[in-house]
Amino acid sequence: MQSKNSSKSEKLALNLKKDIVQMIFNAKSSHLGGALSCLDILSVLYSGILKINPKKPKDKRRDFFILSKGHVAAVVYATLANKGFFSKNHLKEFGKNNSLLSAHISHKVKGVEVSTGSLGHGLPISIGLSLGLRANKLENKVYCMISDGELNCGSTWESIMLAGHHKINNIICLIDKNNIQSYGNTNEIIDLKDLKHKFESFGWNAFNCNGHKHLEIKDTFKKALKDKNKPKVIIFNTVKGKGIANFENKLISHYRPPTKNELIEVMEEI
Ligand SMILES: [Mg+2]
């Protein structure tokens, strides 16, 4: 429920929740669980951390956001529409035939930098971009959001090694650690154990953060951005399906769309 004292990012988070539940319901699409787990992180990121201008999406001075877990496109499209990159009316087209708003993220949509969906691609692309920016002595930052399931991809670890070795200091990797991937719990498939320690051993500056507490998310971004020497990673501890009881911490929330009753419940609650 929105209160008078809600921050800008908390208001955005409520709008995003309403939008994505409706979009995924309309499209009979999937991946609501993984969209809800990263919704609060995106709300804070797009409320003053990321340097962007919706009127000039290709501005040379912009920061870059790359979604590597491209299957949660709905939450990024909703964020971009709420920030004014394009009209919210377009959200109705999500997941429909011939729509620009495809269910896996597309760079044809204003404000989206890269199309992804095949996992393990976002971080290598982001690190290449970061290297290019640094070689040109540019100040832009690159934020890349990956899932915890993508930490099973070899390409992810190749890029983590490369960034640590070359001290690529303009990349901030955001891990949506909801502990579930498409086929089960991450610790049963490949146990990631102490991720912070793992990243530090590869030369990264690593932070743990509750991925649903807006003030903590904002403070952790600020803390991470103070470091000018190393690549940075924020390990966001999140809940898959956060905010809808039937979806929270459930594997099935990776796949199934909300029912009509669940849609009504979310709309009434907001
Ligand atoms: Mg996951």
PDB file of C-alpha atoms and ligand atoms in Angstrom:
ATOM      1  CA  MET A   1       0.000   0.000   0.000  1.00  0.00           C
ATOM      2  CA  GLN A   2       1.313   3.471  -0.910  1.00  0.00           C
ATOM      3  CA  SER A   3       1.605   5.960   1.954  1.00  0.00           C
ATOM      4  CA  LYS A   4       2.198   9.715   1.894  1.00  0.00           C
ATOM      5  CA  ASN A   5       5.755   9.138   3.064  1.00  0.00           C
ATOM      6  CA  SER A   6       6.663   6.591   0.393  1.00  0.00           C
ATOM      7  CA  SER A   7       9.877   7.483  -1.401  1.00  0.00           C
ATOM      8  CA  LYS A   8      10.086   8.001  -5.157  1.00  0.00           C
ATOM      9  CA  SER A   9      11.478   4.497  -5.609  1.00  0.00           C
ATOM     10  CA  GLU A  10       8.785   2.900  -3.414  1.00  0.00           C
ATOM     11  CA  LYS A  11       6.070   4.596  -5.487  1.00  0.00           C
ATOM     12  CA  LEU A  12       7.730   3.352  -8.657  1.00  0.00           C
ATOM     13  CA  ALA A  13       7.924  -0.183  -7.210  1.00  0.00           C
ATOM     14  CA  LEU A  14       4.157  -0.251  -6.603  1.00  0.00           C
ATOM     15  CA  ASN A  15       3.453   0.935 -10.147  1.00  0.00           C
ATOM     16  CA  LEU A  16       5.810  -1.686 -11.543  1.00  0.00           C
ATOM     17  CA  LYS A  17       4.133  -4.452  -9.565  1.00  0.00           C
ATOM     18  CA  LYS A  18       0.709  -3.420 -10.858  1.00  0.00           C
ATOM     19  CA  ASP A  19       1.985  -3.106 -14.435  1.00  0.00           C
ATOM     20  CA  ILE A  20       3.865  -6.397 -14.653  1.00  0.00           C
ATOM     21  CA  VAL A  21       1.109  -8.502 -13.083  1.00  0.00           C
ATOM     22  CA  GLN A  22      -1.320  -7.049 -15.646  1.00  0.00           C
ATOM     23  CA  MET A  23       1.139  -7.455 -18.565  1.00  0.00           C
ATOM     24  CA  ILE A  24       1.990 -11.057 -17.763  1.00  0.00           C
ATOM     25  CA  PHE A  25      -1.674 -11.882 -17.126  1.00  0.00           C
ATOM     26  CA  ASN A  26      -2.722 -10.355 -20.488  1.00  0.00           C
ATOM     27  CA  ALA A  27       0.031 -12.125 -22.424  1.00  0.00           C
ATOM     28  CA  LYS A  28      -0.426 -15.449 -20.564  1.00  0.00           C
ATOM     29  CA  SER A  29       3.329 -15.200 -20.352  1.00  0.00           C
ATOM     30  CA  SER A  30       5.824 -16.372 -17.710  1.00  0.00           C
ATOM     31  CA  HIS A  31       8.693 -15.273 -15.444  1.00  0.00           C
ATOM     32  CA  LEU A  32       6.653 -13.218 -12.978  1.00  0.00           C
ATOM     33  CA  GLY A  33       8.644 -14.718 -10.080  1.00  0.00           C
ATOM     34  CA  GLY A  34      12.018 -13.480 -11.355  1.00  0.00           C
ATOM     35  CA  ALA A  35      10.555 -10.098 -12.288  1.00  0.00           C
ATOM     36  CA  LEU A  36       9.189  -9.576  -8.772  1.00  0.00           C
ATOM     37  CA  SER A  37      12.517 -10.540  -7.197  1.00  0.00           C
ATOM     38  CA  CYS A  38      14.428  -7.738  -8.960  1.00  0.00           C
ATOM     39  CA  LEU A  39      11.673  -5.105  -9.037  1.00  0.00           C
ATOM     40  CA  ASP A  40      12.846  -3.197  -5.942  1.00  0.00           C
ATOM     41  CA  ILE A  41      16.454  -3.093  -7.189  1.00  0.00           C
ATOM     42  CA  LEU A  42      15.346  -1.621 -10.524  1.00  0.00           C
ATOM     43  CA  SER A  43      13.065   0.872  -8.761  1.00  0.00           C
ATOM     44  CA  VAL A  44      15.995   2.286  -6.773  1.00  0.00           C
ATOM     45  CA  LEU A  45      18.426   2.106  -9.712  1.00  0.00           C
ATOM     46  CA  TYR A  46      16.070   4.123 -11.949  1.00  0.00           C
ATOM     47  CA  SER A  47      15.212   6.634  -9.183  1.00  0.00           C
ATOM     48  CA  GLY A  48      18.421   8.651  -9.170  1.00  0.00           C
ATOM     49  CA  ILE A  49      21.345   6.204  -9.331  1.00  0.00           C
ATOM     50  CA  LEU A  50      21.477   5.489 -13.084  1.00  0.00           C
ATOM     51  CA  LYS A  51      22.370   8.594 -15.136  1.00  0.00           C
ATOM     52  CA  ILE A  52      19.847   8.531 -17.973  1.00  0.00           C
ATOM     53  CA  ASN A  53      17.664  10.936 -19.907  1.00  0.00           C
ATOM     54  CA  PRO A  54      14.382   9.478 -21.240  1.00  0.00           C
ATOM     55  CA  LYS A  55      14.284  12.290 -23.815  1.00  0.00           C
ATOM     56  CA  LYS A  56      17.766  11.356 -25.073  1.00  0.00           C
ATOM     57  CA  PRO A  57      18.046   7.575 -24.670  1.00  0.00           C
ATOM     58  CA  LYS A  58      21.273   7.485 -26.721  1.00  0.00           C
ATOM     59  CA  ASP A  59      22.951  10.395 -24.910  1.00  0.00           C
ATOM     60  CA  LYS A  60      26.712   9.766 -25.013  1.00  0.00           C
ATOM     61  CA  ARG A  61      27.094  10.633 -21.327  1.00  0.00           C
ATOM     62  CA  ARG A  62      24.511   8.085 -20.153  1.00  0.00           C
ATOM     63  CA  ASP A  63      25.104   5.162 -17.846  1.00  0.00           C
ATOM     64  CA  PHE A  64      24.274   1.772 -19.331  1.00  0.00           C
ATOM     65  CA  PHE A  65      21.938  -0.810 -17.848  1.00  0.00           C
ATOM     66  CA  ILE A  66      22.116  -4.299 -19.326  1.00  0.00           C
ATOM     67  CA  LEU A  67      19.656  -6.973 -18.247  1.00  0.00           C
ATOM     68  CA  SER A  68      21.349 -10.324 -18.661  1.00  0.00           C
ATOM     69  CA  LYS A  69      18.375 -12.290 -17.278  1.00  0.00           C
ATOM     70  CA  GLY A  70      16.472 -11.262 -20.406  1.00  0.00           C
ATOM     71  CA  HIS A  71      13.409 -13.384 -19.589  1.00  0.00           C
ATOM     72  CA  VAL A  72      12.184 -10.751 -17.101  1.00  0.00           C
ATOM     73  CA  ALA A  73      11.798  -8.150 -19.855  1.00  0.00           C
ATOM     74  CA  ALA A  74       8.354  -7.140 -18.505  1.00  0.00           C
ATOM     75  CA  VAL A  75       9.801  -5.401 -15.457  1.00  0.00           C
ATOM     76  CA  VAL A  76      12.342  -3.411 -17.502  1.00  0.00           C
ATOM     77  CA  TYR A  77       9.747  -2.351 -20.092  1.00  0.00           C
ATOM     78  CA  ALA A  78       7.443  -1.255 -17.262  1.00  0.00           C
ATOM     79  CA  THR A  79      10.320   0.676 -15.645  1.00  0.00           C
ATOM     80  CA  LEU A  80      11.176   2.445 -18.909  1.00  0.00           C
ATOM     81  CA  ALA A  81       7.520   3.325 -19.572  1.00  0.00           C
ATOM     82  CA  ASN A  82       7.092   4.666 -16.029  1.00  0.00           C
ATOM     83  CA  LYS A  83      10.250   6.778 -16.463  1.00  0.00           C
ATOM     84  CA  GLY A  84       8.926   8.285 -19.716  1.00  0.00           C
ATOM     85  CA  PHE A  85      10.995   6.509 -22.383  1.00  0.00           C
ATOM     86  CA  PHE A  86       7.725   5.575 -24.143  1.00  0.00           C
ATOM     87  CA  SER A  87       3.991   5.655 -23.473  1.00  0.00           C
ATOM     88  CA  LYS A  88       2.566   3.263 -20.884  1.00  0.00           C
ATOM     89  CA  ASN A  89      -0.106   2.392 -23.474  1.00  0.00           C
ATOM     90  CA  HIS A  90       2.489   0.228 -25.225  1.00  0.00           C
ATOM     91  CA  LEU A  91       2.677  -2.085 -22.208  1.00  0.00           C
ATOM     92  CA  LYS A  92      -0.617  -3.598 -23.416  1.00  0.00           C
ATOM     93  CA  GLU A  93       1.284  -4.987 -26.429  1.00  0.00           C
ATOM     94  CA  PHE A  94       3.702  -6.999 -24.281  1.00  0.00           C
ATOM     95  CA  GLY A  95       4.206 -10.554 -25.500  1.00  0.00           C
ATOM     96  CA  LYS A  96       1.745 -10.230 -28.401  1.00  0.00           C
ATOM     97  CA  ASN A  97       2.545 -11.319 -31.959  1.00  0.00           C
ATOM     98  CA  ASN A  98       4.446  -8.639 -33.921  1.00  0.00           C
ATOM     99  CA  SER A  99       4.869  -6.455 -30.817  1.00  0.00           C
ATOM    100  CA  LEU A 100       8.189  -4.697 -30.209  1.00  0.00           C
ATOM    101  CA  LEU A 101       7.780  -5.614 -26.546  1.00  0.00           C
ATOM    102  CA  SER A 102       8.843  -9.236 -26.862  1.00  0.00           C
ATOM    103  CA  ALA A 103       8.785 -11.456 -23.784  1.00  0.00           C
ATOM    104  CA  HIS A 104      12.591 -11.671 -23.823  1.00  0.00           C
ATOM    105  CA  ILE A 105      14.152  -8.232 -23.800  1.00  0.00           C
ATOM    106  CA  SER A 106      14.689  -6.466 -27.138  1.00  0.00           C
ATOM    107  CA  HIS A 107      17.026  -3.579 -27.979  1.00  0.00           C
ATOM    108  CA  LYS A 108      14.393  -2.349 -30.458  1.00  0.00           C
ATOM    109  CA  VAL A 109      12.565  -0.892 -27.435  1.00  0.00           C
ATOM    110  CA  LYS A 110      13.597   2.661 -26.508  1.00  0.00           C
ATOM    111  CA  GLY A 111      15.931   2.621 -23.501  1.00  0.00           C
ATOM    112  CA  VAL A 112      16.995  -1.020 -23.891  1.00  0.00           C
ATOM    113  CA  GLU A 113      20.704  -1.341 -24.725  1.00  0.00           C
ATOM    114  CA  VAL A 114      21.019  -5.031 -25.608  1.00  0.00           C
ATOM    115  CA  SER A 115      18.737  -7.956 -26.461  1.00  0.00           C
ATOM    116  CA  THR A 116      19.333 -10.940 -24.208  1.00  0.00           C
ATOM    117  CA  GLY A 117      17.616 -14.167 -23.278  1.00  0.00           C
ATOM    118  CA  SER A 118      20.265 -16.801 -23.872  1.00  0.00           C
ATOM    119  CA  LEU A 119      21.857 -16.771 -20.445  1.00  0.00           C
ATOM    120  CA  GLY A 120      25.460 -15.899 -19.633  1.00  0.00           C
ATOM    121  CA  HIS A 121      25.805 -13.201 -22.313  1.00  0.00           C
ATOM    122  CA  GLY A 122      25.029  -9.985 -20.434  1.00  0.00           C
ATOM    123  CA  LEU A 123      28.129  -9.799 -18.253  1.00  0.00           C
ATOM    124  CA  PRO A 124      30.650 -10.476 -21.069  1.00  0.00           C
ATOM    125  CA  ILE A 125      28.944  -7.792 -23.203  1.00  0.00           C
ATOM    126  CA  SER A 126      28.912  -5.351 -20.271  1.00  0.00           C
ATOM    127  CA  ILE A 127      32.586  -5.894 -19.543  1.00  0.00           C
ATOM    128  CA  GLY A 128      33.509  -5.363 -23.202  1.00  0.00           C
ATOM    129  CA  LEU A 129      31.511  -2.128 -23.104  1.00  0.00           C
ATOM    130  CA  SER A 130      33.202  -1.070 -19.844  1.00  0.00           C
ATOM    131  CA  LEU A 131      36.656  -1.703 -21.339  1.00  0.00           C
ATOM    132  CA  GLY A 132      35.763   0.363 -24.405  1.00  0.00           C
ATOM    133  CA  LEU A 133      34.512   3.267 -22.283  1.00  0.00           C
ATOM    134  CA  ARG A 134      37.637   3.174 -20.129  1.00  0.00           C
ATOM    135  CA  ALA A 135      39.921   3.033 -23.178  1.00  0.00           C
ATOM    136  CA  ASN A 136      38.225   6.209 -24.400  1.00  0.00           C
ATOM    137  CA  LYS A 137      38.635   7.845 -20.967  1.00  0.00           C
ATOM    138  CA  LEU A 138      34.865   8.186 -20.553  1.00  0.00           C
ATOM    139  CA  GLU A 139      33.158   8.368 -17.157  1.00  0.00           C
ATOM    140  CA  ASN A 140      29.973   6.360 -17.978  1.00  0.00           C
ATOM    141  CA  LYS A 141      29.169   3.449 -15.682  1.00  0.00           C
ATOM    142  CA  VAL A 142      27.855   0.057 -16.797  1.00  0.00           C
ATOM    143  CA  TYR A 143      25.333  -1.766 -14.590  1.00  0.00           C
ATOM    144  CA  CYS A 144      24.645  -5.375 -15.470  1.00  0.00           C
ATOM    145  CA  MET A 145      21.965  -7.462 -13.761  1.00  0.00           C
ATOM    146  CA  ILE A 146      22.461 -11.206 -13.768  1.00  0.00           C
ATOM    147  CA  SER A 147      20.504 -14.028 -12.147  1.00  0.00           C
ATOM    148  CA  ASP A 148      21.978 -16.456  -9.657  1.00  0.00           C
ATOM    149  CA  GLY A 149      21.249 -19.260 -12.172  1.00  0.00           C
ATOM    150  CA  GLU A 150      23.621 -17.536 -14.611  1.00  0.00           C
ATOM    151  CA  LEU A 151      26.455 -18.111 -12.193  1.00  0.00           C
ATOM    152  CA  ASN A 152      26.441 -21.650 -13.589  1.00  0.00           C
ATOM    153  CA  CYS A 153      27.551 -20.303 -16.999  1.00  0.00           C
ATOM    154  CA  GLY A 154      31.250 -20.538 -17.861  1.00  0.00           C
ATOM    155  CA  SER A 155      31.049 -17.274 -19.826  1.00  0.00           C
ATOM    156  CA  THR A 156      30.013 -15.453 -16.638  1.00  0.00           C
ATOM    157  CA  TRP A 157      33.136 -16.626 -14.797  1.00  0.00           C
ATOM    158  CA  GLU A 158      35.416 -15.872 -17.763  1.00  0.00           C
ATOM    159  CA  SER A 159      34.228 -12.275 -17.633  1.00  0.00           C
ATOM    160  CA  ILE A 160      34.555 -12.121 -13.843  1.00  0.00           C
ATOM    161  CA  MET A 161      38.225 -13.240 -14.174  1.00  0.00           C
ATOM    162  CA  LEU A 162      38.894 -10.749 -16.968  1.00  0.00           C
ATOM    163  CA  ALA A 163      37.364  -7.795 -15.119  1.00  0.00           C
ATOM    164  CA  GLY A 164      39.308  -8.602 -11.945  1.00  0.00           C
ATOM    165  CA  HIS A 165      42.601  -8.980 -13.802  1.00  0.00           C
ATOM    166  CA  HIS A 166      42.202  -5.719 -15.722  1.00  0.00           C
ATOM    167  CA  LYS A 167      40.739  -3.846 -12.714  1.00  0.00           C
ATOM    168  CA  ILE A 168      37.774  -2.711 -14.796  1.00  0.00           C
ATOM    169  CA  ASN A 169      36.479  -0.094 -12.380  1.00  0.00           C
ATOM    170  CA  ASN A 170      33.388   1.160 -14.242  1.00  0.00           C
ATOM    171  CA  ILE A 171      31.342  -2.052 -14.104  1.00  0.00           C
ATOM    172  CA  ILE A 172      28.789  -2.754 -11.367  1.00  0.00           C
ATOM    173  CA  CYS A 173      27.353  -6.263 -11.499  1.00  0.00           C
ATOM    174  CA  LEU A 174      23.998  -6.725  -9.756  1.00  0.00           C
ATOM    175  CA  ILE A 175      23.113 -10.293  -8.785  1.00  0.00           C
ATOM    176  CA  ASP A 176      19.456 -11.103  -8.204  1.00  0.00           C
ATOM    177  CA  LYS A 177      20.107 -13.900  -5.730  1.00  0.00           C
ATOM    178  CA  ASN A 178      16.650 -15.395  -5.266  1.00  0.00           C
ATOM    179  CA  ASN A 179      18.065 -18.899  -4.728  1.00  0.00           C
ATOM    180  CA  ILE A 180      15.844 -20.488  -7.399  1.00  0.00           C
ATOM    181  CA  GLN A 181      16.591 -21.157 -11.059  1.00  0.00           C
ATOM    182  CA  SER A 182      14.416 -22.704 -13.747  1.00  0.00           C
ATOM    183  CA  TYR A 183      14.871 -26.321 -12.632  1.00  0.00           C
ATOM    184  CA  GLY A 184      15.220 -26.049  -8.880  1.00  0.00           C
ATOM    185  CA  ASN A 185      17.007 -24.470  -5.927  1.00  0.00           C
ATOM    186  CA  THR A 186      20.417 -23.072  -6.868  1.00  0.00           C
ATOM    187  CA  ASN A 187      22.138 -24.742  -3.902  1.00  0.00           C
ATOM    188  CA  GLU A 188      20.924 -28.157  -5.092  1.00  0.00           C
ATOM    189  CA  ILE A 189      21.976 -27.629  -8.729  1.00  0.00           C
ATOM    190  CA  ILE A 190      25.394 -26.041  -8.105  1.00  0.00           C
ATOM    191  CA  ASP A 191      25.908 -24.695  -4.594  1.00  0.00           C
ATOM    192  CA  LEU A 192      27.338 -21.170  -4.882  1.00  0.00           C
ATOM    193  CA  LYS A 193      28.372 -21.089  -1.197  1.00  0.00           C
ATOM    194  CA  ASP A 194      30.039 -17.798  -0.165  1.00  0.00           C
ATOM    195  CA  LEU A 195      29.631 -15.642  -3.266  1.00  0.00           C
ATOM    196  CA  LYS A 196      31.141 -12.514  -1.711  1.00  0.00           C
ATOM    197  CA  HIS A 197      34.328 -14.407  -0.923  1.00  0.00           C
ATOM    198  CA  LYS A 198      34.392 -15.924  -4.429  1.00  0.00           C
ATOM    199  CA  PHE A 199      34.159 -12.520  -6.132  1.00  0.00           C
ATOM    200  CA  GLU A 200      36.761 -11.007  -3.789  1.00  0.00           C
ATOM    201  CA  SER A 201      39.184 -13.786  -4.658  1.00  0.00           C
ATOM    202  CA  PHE A 202      38.792 -12.749  -8.334  1.00  0.00           C
ATOM    203  CA  GLY A 203      39.726  -9.134  -7.477  1.00  0.00           C
ATOM    204  CA  TRP A 204      36.254  -7.620  -7.186  1.00  0.00           C
ATOM    205  CA  ASN A 205      34.852  -5.353  -4.488  1.00  0.00           C
ATOM    206  CA  ALA A 206      31.776  -7.255  -3.268  1.00  0.00           C
ATOM    207  CA  PHE A 207      28.789  -6.158  -1.183  1.00  0.00           C
ATOM    208  CA  ASN A 208      25.842  -8.073   0.276  1.00  0.00           C
ATOM    209  CA  CYS A 209      22.471  -6.313   0.403  1.00  0.00           C
ATOM    210  CA  ASN A 210      18.804  -7.025   1.116  1.00  0.00           C
ATOM    211  CA  GLY A 211      17.287  -6.600  -2.354  1.00  0.00           C
ATOM    212  CA  HIS A 212      13.884  -5.448  -1.092  1.00  0.00           C
ATOM    213  CA  LYS A 213      14.810  -2.679   1.398  1.00  0.00           C
ATOM    214  CA  HIS A 214      15.002   0.521  -0.630  1.00  0.00           C
ATOM    215  CA  LEU A 215      17.154   2.536   1.779  1.00  0.00           C
ATOM    216  CA  GLU A 216      19.666  -0.295   2.093  1.00  0.00           C
ATOM    217  CA  ILE A 217      19.747  -0.734  -1.703  1.00  0.00           C
ATOM    218  CA  LYS A 218      20.378   2.994  -2.219  1.00  0.00           C
ATOM    219  CA  ASP A 219      23.130   3.111   0.435  1.00  0.00           C
ATOM    220  CA  THR A 220      24.840   0.042  -1.024  1.00  0.00           C
ATOM    221  CA  PHE A 221      24.856   1.583  -4.513  1.00  0.00           C
ATOM    222  CA  LYS A 222      26.440   4.729  -3.062  1.00  0.00           C
ATOM    223  CA  LYS A 223      29.032   2.740  -1.139  1.00  0.00           C
ATOM    224  CA  ALA A 224      29.918   0.681  -4.223  1.00  0.00           C
ATOM    225  CA  LEU A 225      30.253   3.768  -6.422  1.00  0.00           C
ATOM    226  CA  LYS A 226      32.831   5.299  -4.038  1.00  0.00           C
ATOM    227  CA  ASP A 227      35.344   2.631  -5.000  1.00  0.00           C
ATOM    228  CA  LYS A 228      37.319   3.783  -8.034  1.00  0.00           C
ATOM    229  CA  ASN A 229      39.785   0.900  -8.262  1.00  0.00           C
ATOM    230  CA  LYS A 230      38.026  -2.408  -8.803  1.00  0.00           C
ATOM    231  CA  PRO A 231      35.041  -3.972 -10.547  1.00  0.00           C
ATOM    232  CA  LYS A 232      32.102  -4.057  -8.167  1.00  0.00           C
ATOM    233  CA  VAL A 233      29.374  -6.597  -7.474  1.00  0.00           C
ATOM    234  CA  ILE A 234      26.302  -6.227  -5.283  1.00  0.00           C
ATOM    235  CA  ILE A 235      24.826  -9.547  -4.204  1.00  0.00           C
ATOM    236  CA  PHE A 236      21.162  -8.752  -3.642  1.00  0.00           C
ATOM    237  CA  ASN A 237      19.434 -11.285  -1.427  1.00  0.00           C
ATOM    238  CA  THR A 238      15.928 -11.460  -2.838  1.00  0.00           C
ATOM    239  CA  VAL A 239      12.740 -13.527  -2.758  1.00  0.00           C
ATOM    240  CA  LYS A 240      11.471 -15.072  -5.969  1.00  0.00           C
ATOM    241  CA  GLY A 241       7.845 -13.997  -6.476  1.00  0.00           C
ATOM    242  CA  LYS A 242       8.171 -11.307  -3.769  1.00  0.00           C
ATOM    243  CA  GLY A 243       4.878  -9.702  -2.775  1.00  0.00           C
ATOM    244  CA  ILE A 244       2.416 -12.334  -4.023  1.00  0.00           C
ATOM    245  CA  ALA A 245       1.857 -15.104  -1.474  1.00  0.00           C
ATOM    246  CA  ASN A 246       1.181 -17.859  -4.034  1.00  0.00           C
ATOM    247  CA  PHE A 247       4.401 -16.986  -5.892  1.00  0.00           C
ATOM    248  CA  GLU A 248       6.865 -16.336  -3.061  1.00  0.00           C
ATOM    249  CA  ASN A 249       9.794 -18.770  -2.992  1.00  0.00           C
ATOM    250  CA  LYS A 250       8.024 -21.149  -5.350  1.00  0.00           C
ATOM    251  CA  LEU A 251       9.727 -22.739  -8.353  1.00  0.00           C
ATOM    252  CA  ILE A 252       6.473 -22.638 -10.329  1.00  0.00           C
ATOM    253  CA  SER A 253       6.578 -18.815 -10.141  1.00  0.00           C
ATOM    254  CA  HIS A 254       9.311 -19.033 -12.790  1.00  0.00           C
ATOM    255  CA  TYR A 255       6.713 -20.229 -15.295  1.00  0.00           C
ATOM    256  CA  ARG A 256       3.071 -19.668 -14.561  1.00  0.00           C
ATOM    257  CA  PRO A 257       1.139 -16.434 -15.167  1.00  0.00           C
ATOM    258  CA  PRO A 258      -1.119 -15.028 -12.423  1.00  0.00           C
ATOM    259  CA  THR A 259      -4.750 -16.191 -12.309  1.00  0.00           C
ATOM    260  CA  LYS A 260      -7.634 -13.727 -12.617  1.00  0.00           C
ATOM    261  CA  ASN A 261      -8.111 -13.872  -8.812  1.00  0.00           C
ATOM    262  CA  GLU A 262      -4.427 -13.191  -8.160  1.00  0.00           C
ATOM    263  CA  LEU A 263      -4.585 -10.236 -10.558  1.00  0.00           C
ATOM    264  CA  ILE A 264      -7.611  -8.825  -8.716  1.00  0.00           C
ATOM    265  CA  GLU A 265      -5.920  -9.336  -5.325  1.00  0.00           C
ATOM    266  CA  VAL A 266      -2.799  -7.404  -6.426  1.00  0.00           C
ATOM    267  CA  MET A 267      -4.873  -4.552  -7.895  1.00  0.00           C
ATOM    268  CA  GLU A 268      -7.012  -4.292  -4.739  1.00  0.00           C
ATOM    269  CA  GLU A 269      -3.985  -4.360  -2.468  1.00  0.00           C
ATOM    270  CA  ILE A 270      -2.314  -1.522  -4.409  1.00  0.00           C
TER     271      ILE A 270
HETATM  272 MG    MG B   1      17.310 -17.157  -9.611  1.00  0.00          MG
END
